[in-house]
GROMACS .gro file of C-alpha atoms in nm:
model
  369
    1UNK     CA    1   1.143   1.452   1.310
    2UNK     CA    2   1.028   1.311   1.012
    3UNK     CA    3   1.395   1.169   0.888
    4UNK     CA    4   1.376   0.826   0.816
    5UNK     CA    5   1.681   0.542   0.735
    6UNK     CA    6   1.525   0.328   0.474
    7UNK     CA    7   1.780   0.042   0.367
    8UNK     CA    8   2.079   0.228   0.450
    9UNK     CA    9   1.919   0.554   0.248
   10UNK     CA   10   1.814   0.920   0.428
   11UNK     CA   11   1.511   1.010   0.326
   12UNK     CA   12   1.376   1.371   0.448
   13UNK     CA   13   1.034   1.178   0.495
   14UNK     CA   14   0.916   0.808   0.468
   15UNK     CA   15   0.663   0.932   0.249
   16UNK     CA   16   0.743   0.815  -0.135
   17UNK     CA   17   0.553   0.818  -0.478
   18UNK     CA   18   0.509   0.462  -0.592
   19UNK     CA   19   0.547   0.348  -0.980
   20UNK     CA   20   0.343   0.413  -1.206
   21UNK     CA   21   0.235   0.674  -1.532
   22UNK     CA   22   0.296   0.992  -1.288
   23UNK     CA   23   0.670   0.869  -1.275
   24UNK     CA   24   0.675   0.796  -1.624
   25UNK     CA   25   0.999   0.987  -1.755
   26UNK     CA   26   1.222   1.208  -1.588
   27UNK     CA   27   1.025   1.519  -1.619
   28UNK     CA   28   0.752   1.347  -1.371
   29UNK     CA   29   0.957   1.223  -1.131
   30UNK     CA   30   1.151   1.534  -1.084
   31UNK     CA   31   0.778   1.705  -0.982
   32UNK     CA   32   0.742   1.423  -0.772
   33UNK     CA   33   1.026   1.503  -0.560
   34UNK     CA   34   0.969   1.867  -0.590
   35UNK     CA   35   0.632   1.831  -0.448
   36UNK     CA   36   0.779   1.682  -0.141
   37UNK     CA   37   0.803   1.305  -0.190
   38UNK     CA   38   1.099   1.175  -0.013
   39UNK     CA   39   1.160   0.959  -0.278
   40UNK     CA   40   1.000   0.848  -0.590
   41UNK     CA   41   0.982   0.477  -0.794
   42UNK     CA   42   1.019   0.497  -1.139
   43UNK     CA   43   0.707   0.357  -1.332
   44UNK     CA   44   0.836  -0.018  -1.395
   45UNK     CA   45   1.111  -0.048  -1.633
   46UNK     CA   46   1.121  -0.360  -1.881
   47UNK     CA   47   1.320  -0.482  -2.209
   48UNK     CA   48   1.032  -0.488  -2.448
   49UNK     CA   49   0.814  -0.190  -2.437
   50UNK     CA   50   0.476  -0.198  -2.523
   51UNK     CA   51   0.179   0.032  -2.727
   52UNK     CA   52  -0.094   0.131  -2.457
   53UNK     CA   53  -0.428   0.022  -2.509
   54UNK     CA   54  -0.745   0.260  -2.480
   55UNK     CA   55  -0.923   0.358  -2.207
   56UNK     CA   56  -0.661   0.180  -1.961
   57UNK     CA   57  -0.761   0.357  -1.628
   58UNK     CA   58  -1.139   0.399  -1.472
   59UNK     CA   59  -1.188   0.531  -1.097
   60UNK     CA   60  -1.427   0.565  -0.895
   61UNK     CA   61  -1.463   0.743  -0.535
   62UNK     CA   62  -1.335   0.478  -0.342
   63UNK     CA   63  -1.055   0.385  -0.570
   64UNK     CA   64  -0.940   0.290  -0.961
   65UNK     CA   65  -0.838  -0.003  -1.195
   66UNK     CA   66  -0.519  -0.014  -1.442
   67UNK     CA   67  -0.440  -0.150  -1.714
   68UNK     CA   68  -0.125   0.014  -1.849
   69UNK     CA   69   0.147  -0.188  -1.872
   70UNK     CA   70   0.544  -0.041  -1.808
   71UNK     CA   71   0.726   0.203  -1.928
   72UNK     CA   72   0.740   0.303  -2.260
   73UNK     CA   73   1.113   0.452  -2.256
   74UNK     CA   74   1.328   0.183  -2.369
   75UNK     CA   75   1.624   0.106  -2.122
   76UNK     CA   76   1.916   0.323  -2.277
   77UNK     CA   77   1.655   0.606  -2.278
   78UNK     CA   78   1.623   0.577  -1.948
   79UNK     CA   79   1.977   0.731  -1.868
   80UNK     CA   80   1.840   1.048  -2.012
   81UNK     CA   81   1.561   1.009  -1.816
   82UNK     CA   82   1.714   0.968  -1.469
   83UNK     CA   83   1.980   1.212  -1.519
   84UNK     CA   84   1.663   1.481  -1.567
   85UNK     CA   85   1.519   1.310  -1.295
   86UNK     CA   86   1.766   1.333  -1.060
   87UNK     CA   87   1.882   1.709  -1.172
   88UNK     CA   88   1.692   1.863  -0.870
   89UNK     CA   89   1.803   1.663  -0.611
   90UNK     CA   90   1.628   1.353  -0.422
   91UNK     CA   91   1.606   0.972  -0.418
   92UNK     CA   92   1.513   0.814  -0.704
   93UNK     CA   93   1.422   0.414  -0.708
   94UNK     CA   94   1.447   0.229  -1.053
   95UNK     CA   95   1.133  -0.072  -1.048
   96UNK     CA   96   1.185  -0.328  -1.326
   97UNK     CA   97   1.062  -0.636  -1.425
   98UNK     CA   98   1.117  -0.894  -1.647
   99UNK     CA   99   1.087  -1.278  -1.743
  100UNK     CA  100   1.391  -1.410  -1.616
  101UNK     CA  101   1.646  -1.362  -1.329
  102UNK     CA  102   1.910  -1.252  -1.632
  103UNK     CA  103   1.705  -1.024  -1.733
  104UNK     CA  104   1.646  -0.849  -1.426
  105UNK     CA  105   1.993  -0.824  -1.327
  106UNK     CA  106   2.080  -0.698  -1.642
  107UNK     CA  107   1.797  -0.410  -1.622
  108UNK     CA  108   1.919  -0.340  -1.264
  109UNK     CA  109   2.233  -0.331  -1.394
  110UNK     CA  110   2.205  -0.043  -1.622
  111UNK     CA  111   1.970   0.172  -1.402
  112UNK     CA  112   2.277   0.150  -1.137
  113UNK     CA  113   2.467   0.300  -1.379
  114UNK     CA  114   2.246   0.584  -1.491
  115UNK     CA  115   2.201   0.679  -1.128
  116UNK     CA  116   1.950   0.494  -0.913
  117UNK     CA  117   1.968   0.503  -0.541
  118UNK     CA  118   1.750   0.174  -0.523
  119UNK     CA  119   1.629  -0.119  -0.695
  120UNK     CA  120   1.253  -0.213  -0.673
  121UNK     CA  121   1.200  -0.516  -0.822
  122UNK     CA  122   0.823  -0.574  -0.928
  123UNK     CA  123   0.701  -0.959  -0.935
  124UNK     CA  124   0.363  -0.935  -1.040
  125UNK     CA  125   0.079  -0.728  -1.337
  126UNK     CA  126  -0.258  -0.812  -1.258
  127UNK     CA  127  -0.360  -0.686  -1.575
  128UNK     CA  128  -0.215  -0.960  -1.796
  129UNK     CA  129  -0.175  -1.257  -1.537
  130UNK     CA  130  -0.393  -1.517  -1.406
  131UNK     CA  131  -0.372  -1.570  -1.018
  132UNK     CA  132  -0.090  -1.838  -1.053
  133UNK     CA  133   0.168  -1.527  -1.021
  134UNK     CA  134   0.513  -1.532  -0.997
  135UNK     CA  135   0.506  -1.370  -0.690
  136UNK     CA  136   0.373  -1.653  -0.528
  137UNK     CA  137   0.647  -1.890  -0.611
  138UNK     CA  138   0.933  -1.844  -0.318
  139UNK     CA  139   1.215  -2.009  -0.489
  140UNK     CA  140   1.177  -1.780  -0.812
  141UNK     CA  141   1.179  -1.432  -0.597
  142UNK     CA  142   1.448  -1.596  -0.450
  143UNK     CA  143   1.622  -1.662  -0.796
  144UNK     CA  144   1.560  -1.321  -0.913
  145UNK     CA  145   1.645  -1.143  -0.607
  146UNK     CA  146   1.981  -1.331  -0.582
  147UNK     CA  147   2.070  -1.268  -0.926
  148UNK     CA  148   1.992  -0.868  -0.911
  149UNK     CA  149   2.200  -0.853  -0.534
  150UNK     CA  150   2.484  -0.963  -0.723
  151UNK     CA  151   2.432  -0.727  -0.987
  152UNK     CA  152   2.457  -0.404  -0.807
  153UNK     CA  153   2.622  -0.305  -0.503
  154UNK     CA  154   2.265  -0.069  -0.453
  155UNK     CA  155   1.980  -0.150  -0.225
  156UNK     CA  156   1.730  -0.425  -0.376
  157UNK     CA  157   1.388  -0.403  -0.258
  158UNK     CA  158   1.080  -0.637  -0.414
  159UNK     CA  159   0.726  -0.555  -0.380
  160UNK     CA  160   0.513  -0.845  -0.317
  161UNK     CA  161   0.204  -0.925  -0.436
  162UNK     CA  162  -0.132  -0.979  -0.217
  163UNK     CA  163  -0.202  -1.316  -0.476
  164UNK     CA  164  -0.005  -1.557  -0.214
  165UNK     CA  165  -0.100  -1.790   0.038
  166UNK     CA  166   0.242  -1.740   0.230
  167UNK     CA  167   0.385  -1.356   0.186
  168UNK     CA  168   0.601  -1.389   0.493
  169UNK     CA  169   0.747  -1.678   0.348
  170UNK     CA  170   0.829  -1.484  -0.022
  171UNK     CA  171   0.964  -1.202   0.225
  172UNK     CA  172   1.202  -1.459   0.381
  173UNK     CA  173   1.307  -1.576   0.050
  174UNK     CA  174   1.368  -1.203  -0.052
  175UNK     CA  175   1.627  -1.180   0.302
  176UNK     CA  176   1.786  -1.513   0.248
  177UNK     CA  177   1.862  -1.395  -0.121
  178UNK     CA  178   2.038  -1.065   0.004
  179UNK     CA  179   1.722  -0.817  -0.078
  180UNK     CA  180   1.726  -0.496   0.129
  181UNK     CA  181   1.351  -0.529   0.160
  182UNK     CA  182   1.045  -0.555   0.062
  183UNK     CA  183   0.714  -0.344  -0.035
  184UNK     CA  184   0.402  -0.471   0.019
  185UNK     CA  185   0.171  -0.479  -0.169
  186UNK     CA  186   0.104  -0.437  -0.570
  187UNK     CA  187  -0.219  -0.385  -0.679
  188UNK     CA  188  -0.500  -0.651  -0.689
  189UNK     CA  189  -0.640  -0.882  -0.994
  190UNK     CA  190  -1.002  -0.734  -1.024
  191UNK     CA  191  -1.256  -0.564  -1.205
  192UNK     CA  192  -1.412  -0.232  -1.056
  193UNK     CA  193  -1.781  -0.238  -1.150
  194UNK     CA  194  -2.025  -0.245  -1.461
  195UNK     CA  195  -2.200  -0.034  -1.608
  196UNK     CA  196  -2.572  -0.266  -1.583
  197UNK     CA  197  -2.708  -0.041  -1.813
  198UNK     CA  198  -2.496  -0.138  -2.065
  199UNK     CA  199  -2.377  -0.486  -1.956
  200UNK     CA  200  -1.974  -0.345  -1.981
  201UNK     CA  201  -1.758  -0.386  -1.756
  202UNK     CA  202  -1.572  -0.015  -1.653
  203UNK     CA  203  -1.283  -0.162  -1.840
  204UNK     CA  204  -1.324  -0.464  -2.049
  205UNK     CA  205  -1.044  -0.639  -1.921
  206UNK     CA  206  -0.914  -0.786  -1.540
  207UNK     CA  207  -0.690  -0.504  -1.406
  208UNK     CA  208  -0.463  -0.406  -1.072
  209UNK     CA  209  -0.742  -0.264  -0.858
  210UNK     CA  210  -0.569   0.013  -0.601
  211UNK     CA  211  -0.695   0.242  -0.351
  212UNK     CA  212  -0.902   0.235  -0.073
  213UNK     CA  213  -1.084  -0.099  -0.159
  214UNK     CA  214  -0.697  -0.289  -0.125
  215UNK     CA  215  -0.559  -0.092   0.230
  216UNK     CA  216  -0.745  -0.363   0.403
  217UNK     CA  217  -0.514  -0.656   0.241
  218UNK     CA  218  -0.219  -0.392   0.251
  219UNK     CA  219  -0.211  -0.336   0.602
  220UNK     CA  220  -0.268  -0.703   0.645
  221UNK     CA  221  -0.014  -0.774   0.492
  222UNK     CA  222   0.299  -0.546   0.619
  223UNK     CA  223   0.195  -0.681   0.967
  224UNK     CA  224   0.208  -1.023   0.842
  225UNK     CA  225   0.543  -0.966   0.724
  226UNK     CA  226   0.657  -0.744   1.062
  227UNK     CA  227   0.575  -1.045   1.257
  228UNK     CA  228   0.730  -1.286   1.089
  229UNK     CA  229   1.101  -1.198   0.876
  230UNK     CA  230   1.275  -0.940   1.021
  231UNK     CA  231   1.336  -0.739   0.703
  232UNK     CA  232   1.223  -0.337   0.643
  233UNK     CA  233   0.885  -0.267   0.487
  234UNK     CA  234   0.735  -0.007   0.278
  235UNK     CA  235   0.388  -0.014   0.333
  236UNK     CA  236   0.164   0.076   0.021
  237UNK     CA  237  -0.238   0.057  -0.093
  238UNK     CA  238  -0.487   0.273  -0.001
  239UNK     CA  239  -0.248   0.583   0.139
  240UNK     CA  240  -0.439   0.865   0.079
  241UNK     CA  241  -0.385   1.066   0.440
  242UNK     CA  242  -0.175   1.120   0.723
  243UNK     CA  243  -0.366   0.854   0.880
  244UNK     CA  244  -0.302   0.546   0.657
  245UNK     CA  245   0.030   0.634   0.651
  246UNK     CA  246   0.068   0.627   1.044
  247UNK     CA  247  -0.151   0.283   1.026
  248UNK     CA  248   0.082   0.116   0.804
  249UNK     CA  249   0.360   0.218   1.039
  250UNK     CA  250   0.228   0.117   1.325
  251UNK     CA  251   0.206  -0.212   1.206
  252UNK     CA  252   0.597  -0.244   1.129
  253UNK     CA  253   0.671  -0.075   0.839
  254UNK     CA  254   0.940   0.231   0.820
  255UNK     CA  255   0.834   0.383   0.510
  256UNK     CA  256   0.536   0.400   0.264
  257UNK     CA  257   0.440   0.506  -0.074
  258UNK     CA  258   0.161   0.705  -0.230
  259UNK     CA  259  -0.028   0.589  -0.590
  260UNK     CA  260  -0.362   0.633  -0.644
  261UNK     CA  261  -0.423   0.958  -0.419
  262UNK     CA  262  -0.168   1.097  -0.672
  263UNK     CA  263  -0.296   0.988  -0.968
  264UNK     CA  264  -0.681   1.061  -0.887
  265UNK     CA  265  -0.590   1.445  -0.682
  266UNK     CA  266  -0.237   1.525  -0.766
  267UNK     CA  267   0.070   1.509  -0.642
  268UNK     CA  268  -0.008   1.799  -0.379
  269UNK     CA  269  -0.132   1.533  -0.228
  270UNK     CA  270   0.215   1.422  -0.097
  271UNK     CA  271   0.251   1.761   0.055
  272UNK     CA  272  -0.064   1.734   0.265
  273UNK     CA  273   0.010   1.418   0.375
  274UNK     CA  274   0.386   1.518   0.495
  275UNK     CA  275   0.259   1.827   0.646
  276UNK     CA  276  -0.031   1.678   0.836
  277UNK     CA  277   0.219   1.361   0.919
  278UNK     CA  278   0.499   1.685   1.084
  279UNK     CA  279   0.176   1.794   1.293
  280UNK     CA  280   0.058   1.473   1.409
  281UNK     CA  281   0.451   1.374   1.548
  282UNK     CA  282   0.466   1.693   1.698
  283UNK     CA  283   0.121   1.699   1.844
  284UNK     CA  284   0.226   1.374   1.988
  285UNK     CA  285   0.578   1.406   2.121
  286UNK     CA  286   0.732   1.174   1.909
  287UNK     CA  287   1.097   1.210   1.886
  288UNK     CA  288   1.115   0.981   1.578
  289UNK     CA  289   0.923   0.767   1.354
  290UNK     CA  290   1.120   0.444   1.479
  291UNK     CA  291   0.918   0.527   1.794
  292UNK     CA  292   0.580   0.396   1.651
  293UNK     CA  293   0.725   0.166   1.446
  294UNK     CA  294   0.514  -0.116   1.525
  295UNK     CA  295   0.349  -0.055   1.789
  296UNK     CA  296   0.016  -0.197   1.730
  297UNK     CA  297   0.178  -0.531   1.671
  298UNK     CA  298   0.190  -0.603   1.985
  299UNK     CA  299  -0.196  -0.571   2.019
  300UNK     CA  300  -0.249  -0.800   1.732
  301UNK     CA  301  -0.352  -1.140   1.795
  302UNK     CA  302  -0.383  -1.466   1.638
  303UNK     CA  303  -0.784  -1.601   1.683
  304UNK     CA  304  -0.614  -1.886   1.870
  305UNK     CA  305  -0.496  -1.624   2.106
  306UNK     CA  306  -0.837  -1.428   2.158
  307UNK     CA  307  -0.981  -1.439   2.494
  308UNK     CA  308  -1.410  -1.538   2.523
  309UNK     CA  309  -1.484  -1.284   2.725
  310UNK     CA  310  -1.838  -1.222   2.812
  311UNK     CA  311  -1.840  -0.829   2.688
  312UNK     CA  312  -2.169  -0.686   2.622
  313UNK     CA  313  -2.245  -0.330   2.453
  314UNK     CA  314  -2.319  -0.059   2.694
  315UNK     CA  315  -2.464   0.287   2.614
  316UNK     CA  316  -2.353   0.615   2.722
  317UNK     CA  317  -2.545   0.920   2.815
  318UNK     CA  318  -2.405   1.091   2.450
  319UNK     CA  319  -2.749   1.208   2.281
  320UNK     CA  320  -2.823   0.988   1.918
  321UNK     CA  321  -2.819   1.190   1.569
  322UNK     CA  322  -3.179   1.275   1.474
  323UNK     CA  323  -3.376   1.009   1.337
  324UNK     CA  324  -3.078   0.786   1.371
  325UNK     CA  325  -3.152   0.399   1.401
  326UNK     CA  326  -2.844   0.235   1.272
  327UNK     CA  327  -2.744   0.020   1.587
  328UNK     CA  328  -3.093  -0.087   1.599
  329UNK     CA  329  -3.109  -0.175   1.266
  330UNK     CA  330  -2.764  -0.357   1.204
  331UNK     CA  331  -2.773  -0.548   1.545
  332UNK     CA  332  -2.831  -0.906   1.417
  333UNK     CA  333  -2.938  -1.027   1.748
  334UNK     CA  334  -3.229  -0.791   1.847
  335UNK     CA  335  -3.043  -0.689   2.158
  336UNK     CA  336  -3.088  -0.298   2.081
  337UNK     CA  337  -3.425  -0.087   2.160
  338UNK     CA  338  -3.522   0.302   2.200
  339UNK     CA  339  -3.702   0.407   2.498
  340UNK     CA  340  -3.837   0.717   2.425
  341UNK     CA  341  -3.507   0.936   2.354
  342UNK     CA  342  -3.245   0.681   2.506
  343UNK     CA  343  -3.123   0.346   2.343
  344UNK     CA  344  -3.139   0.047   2.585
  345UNK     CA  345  -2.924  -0.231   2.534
  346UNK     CA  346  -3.059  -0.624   2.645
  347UNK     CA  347  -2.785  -0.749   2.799
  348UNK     CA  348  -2.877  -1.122   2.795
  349UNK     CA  349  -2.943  -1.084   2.415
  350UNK     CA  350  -2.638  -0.885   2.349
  351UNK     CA  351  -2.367  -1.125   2.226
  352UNK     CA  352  -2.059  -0.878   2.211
  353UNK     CA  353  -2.034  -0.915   1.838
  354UNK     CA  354  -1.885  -0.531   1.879
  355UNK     CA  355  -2.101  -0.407   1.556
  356UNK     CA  356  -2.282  -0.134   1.706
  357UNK     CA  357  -1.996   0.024   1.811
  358UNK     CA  358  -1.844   0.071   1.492
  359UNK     CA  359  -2.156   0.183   1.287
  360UNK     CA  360  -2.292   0.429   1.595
  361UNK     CA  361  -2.208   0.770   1.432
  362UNK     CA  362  -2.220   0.947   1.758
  363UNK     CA  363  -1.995   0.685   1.938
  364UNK     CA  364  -2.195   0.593   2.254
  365UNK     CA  365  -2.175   0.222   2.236
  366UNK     CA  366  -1.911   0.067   2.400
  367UNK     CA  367  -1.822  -0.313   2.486
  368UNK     CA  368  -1.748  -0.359   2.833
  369UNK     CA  369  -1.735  -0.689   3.069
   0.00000   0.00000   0.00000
């Protein structure tokens, strides 16, 4: 049930590890796949390695910032690398980067050679970029793309960056250069936090923020893309459950890969998710993934397309959580009271702002005409 066709490849599951230091030689990626992935991106390959600064990674529960680089393995170490990689079996997915559309190509290149079953180019590194990214330039991807397609006779995915004002349009230029597809999205320019105590930031440079805090723009941005170029997505940011994966789905894309839930809990983590992913399909009657496969799309609207309906909350008879006040206290417009054990809603206050219904623990507010 779980079989998925991503860019001509069979995965056993659409679930994959993304890049980064848990896929950092062969020996990681190998207990990627063993732990279930069905496939797994090399950590990004380049031409010029580079030392690792420390700290480079700081987390916290909702999330975590990085600062390393690439890979440290220099290209022609790299056919050792996959050829351990690849020794149990499974889909491995070379990401480089690079300066140049040459250089790509040629990194591509050589990674077909040594036995990768993909191509993931990576356009953007928060951690040493201001917001004027490559990724954001359409005719560059397009460049790049191009130049890698003709490389290798391999799928060529690129994963886009959130820092764009037009991702479908990148995405087009990805199809109109050949690409396979793309992934969406890389992690964000940001800092985490600071310590006030100390007036530090958690890391004392801008890194790529990932994790729950970037699903929001990830999600956004995979429908964005569905909508628009018809080209296959993986969806990644934020995936930490069974959940986000099926939400990323749902909104058009046919695979999706896991980071920071690795990094920050293991990579049993991929098992979990795969296992809970076989119960929910099954739970469901789905004969196949392609089923869902964007399927809240079609329930996502542009605000020129929303309807001004006059919906007010309404409250059921489900009893409130002890002590609970939260509608009351986040309704902005005074519309919500308690009368004696029962919350009242003023209908002629109530401005269907659809608040209450979100932050109501116990789920008895509902907007209704």
């Amino acid at each position: 049930m779980l079989k998925t066709d991503f860019l001509g490849i069979k995965l056993d599951n659409p679930v994959m590890i993304a890049a980064g230091p848990w896929n950092r030689d062969g020996k990681g990626i190998k207990e990627s796949l063993k732990a279930g992935a069905g496939a797994a991106v090399t950590e990004s390959i380049v031409s010029d390695t580079m030392l690792d600064v420390r700290p480079r990674i700081s987390c916290d529960e909702k999330g975590a910032q990085n600062i390393r680089l690439y890979s440290d393995i220099q290209i022609e170490g790299w056919e050792r690398e996959m050829s351990i990689a690849k020794s149990g079996g499974g889909v491995v997915i070379a990401s480089v980067s690079g300066h140049t559309a040459s250089e790509v190509a040629y990194l591509a290149s050589k990674l077909e050679k040594f036995g990768a079953d993909a191509i993931e180019l990576s356009v953007s590194n928060p951690a040493v970029e201001s917001l004027e990214v490559v990724a954001s330039h359409a005719d560059i991807i397009y460049e790049m793309t191009g130049e890698i397609v003709t490389a290798v006779k391999i799928p060529v995915i690129v994963k886009l960056s959130q820092n764009t004002t037009n991702i479908s349009k990148v995405a087009r230029a990805v199809k109109e250069a050949g690409g396979s597809g793309v992934t969406a999205i890389n992690t964000v320019r940001g800092i985490l936090g600071v310590d006030i105590e100390k007036a530090e930031p958690m890391l004392s440079t801008y890194g790529g923020i990932s994790g729950e805090y970037i699903r929001p723009l990830g999600l956004a941005s995979v429908a964005t893309i569905a909508q628009t170029v018809d080209i296959p997505i993986c969806g990644v940011g934020g995936i930490a459950g069974c959940r986000n994966a099926l939400e990323y789905m749902m909104l058009g894309a046919t695979a999706v890969q896991v980071g920071t839930a690795v990094m920050l809990e293991g990579r049993d983590v991929i098992r979990k998710i795969v296992q809970e992913l076989e119960i929910w399909v099954q739970n469901h009657n789905i004969g196949a993934l392609s089923d869902i496969r964007g399927k809240a799309l079609k329930n996502l609207k542009s605000f020129e397309e929303m309807k001004f309906e006059p919906a007010v909350s309404h409250s059921s008879g489900v009893p409130c959580g002890e002590n609970c006040d939260k509608c009351m206290s986040a309704c902005m417009y005074g519309a919500i009271s308690r009368r004696g054990d029962a919350i009242s809603v003023d209908h002629a206050s109530c401005t269907g702002c659809g608040l209450c219904t979100f932050i109501c623990p116990a789920n008895k507010l509902k907007l209704y005409l």
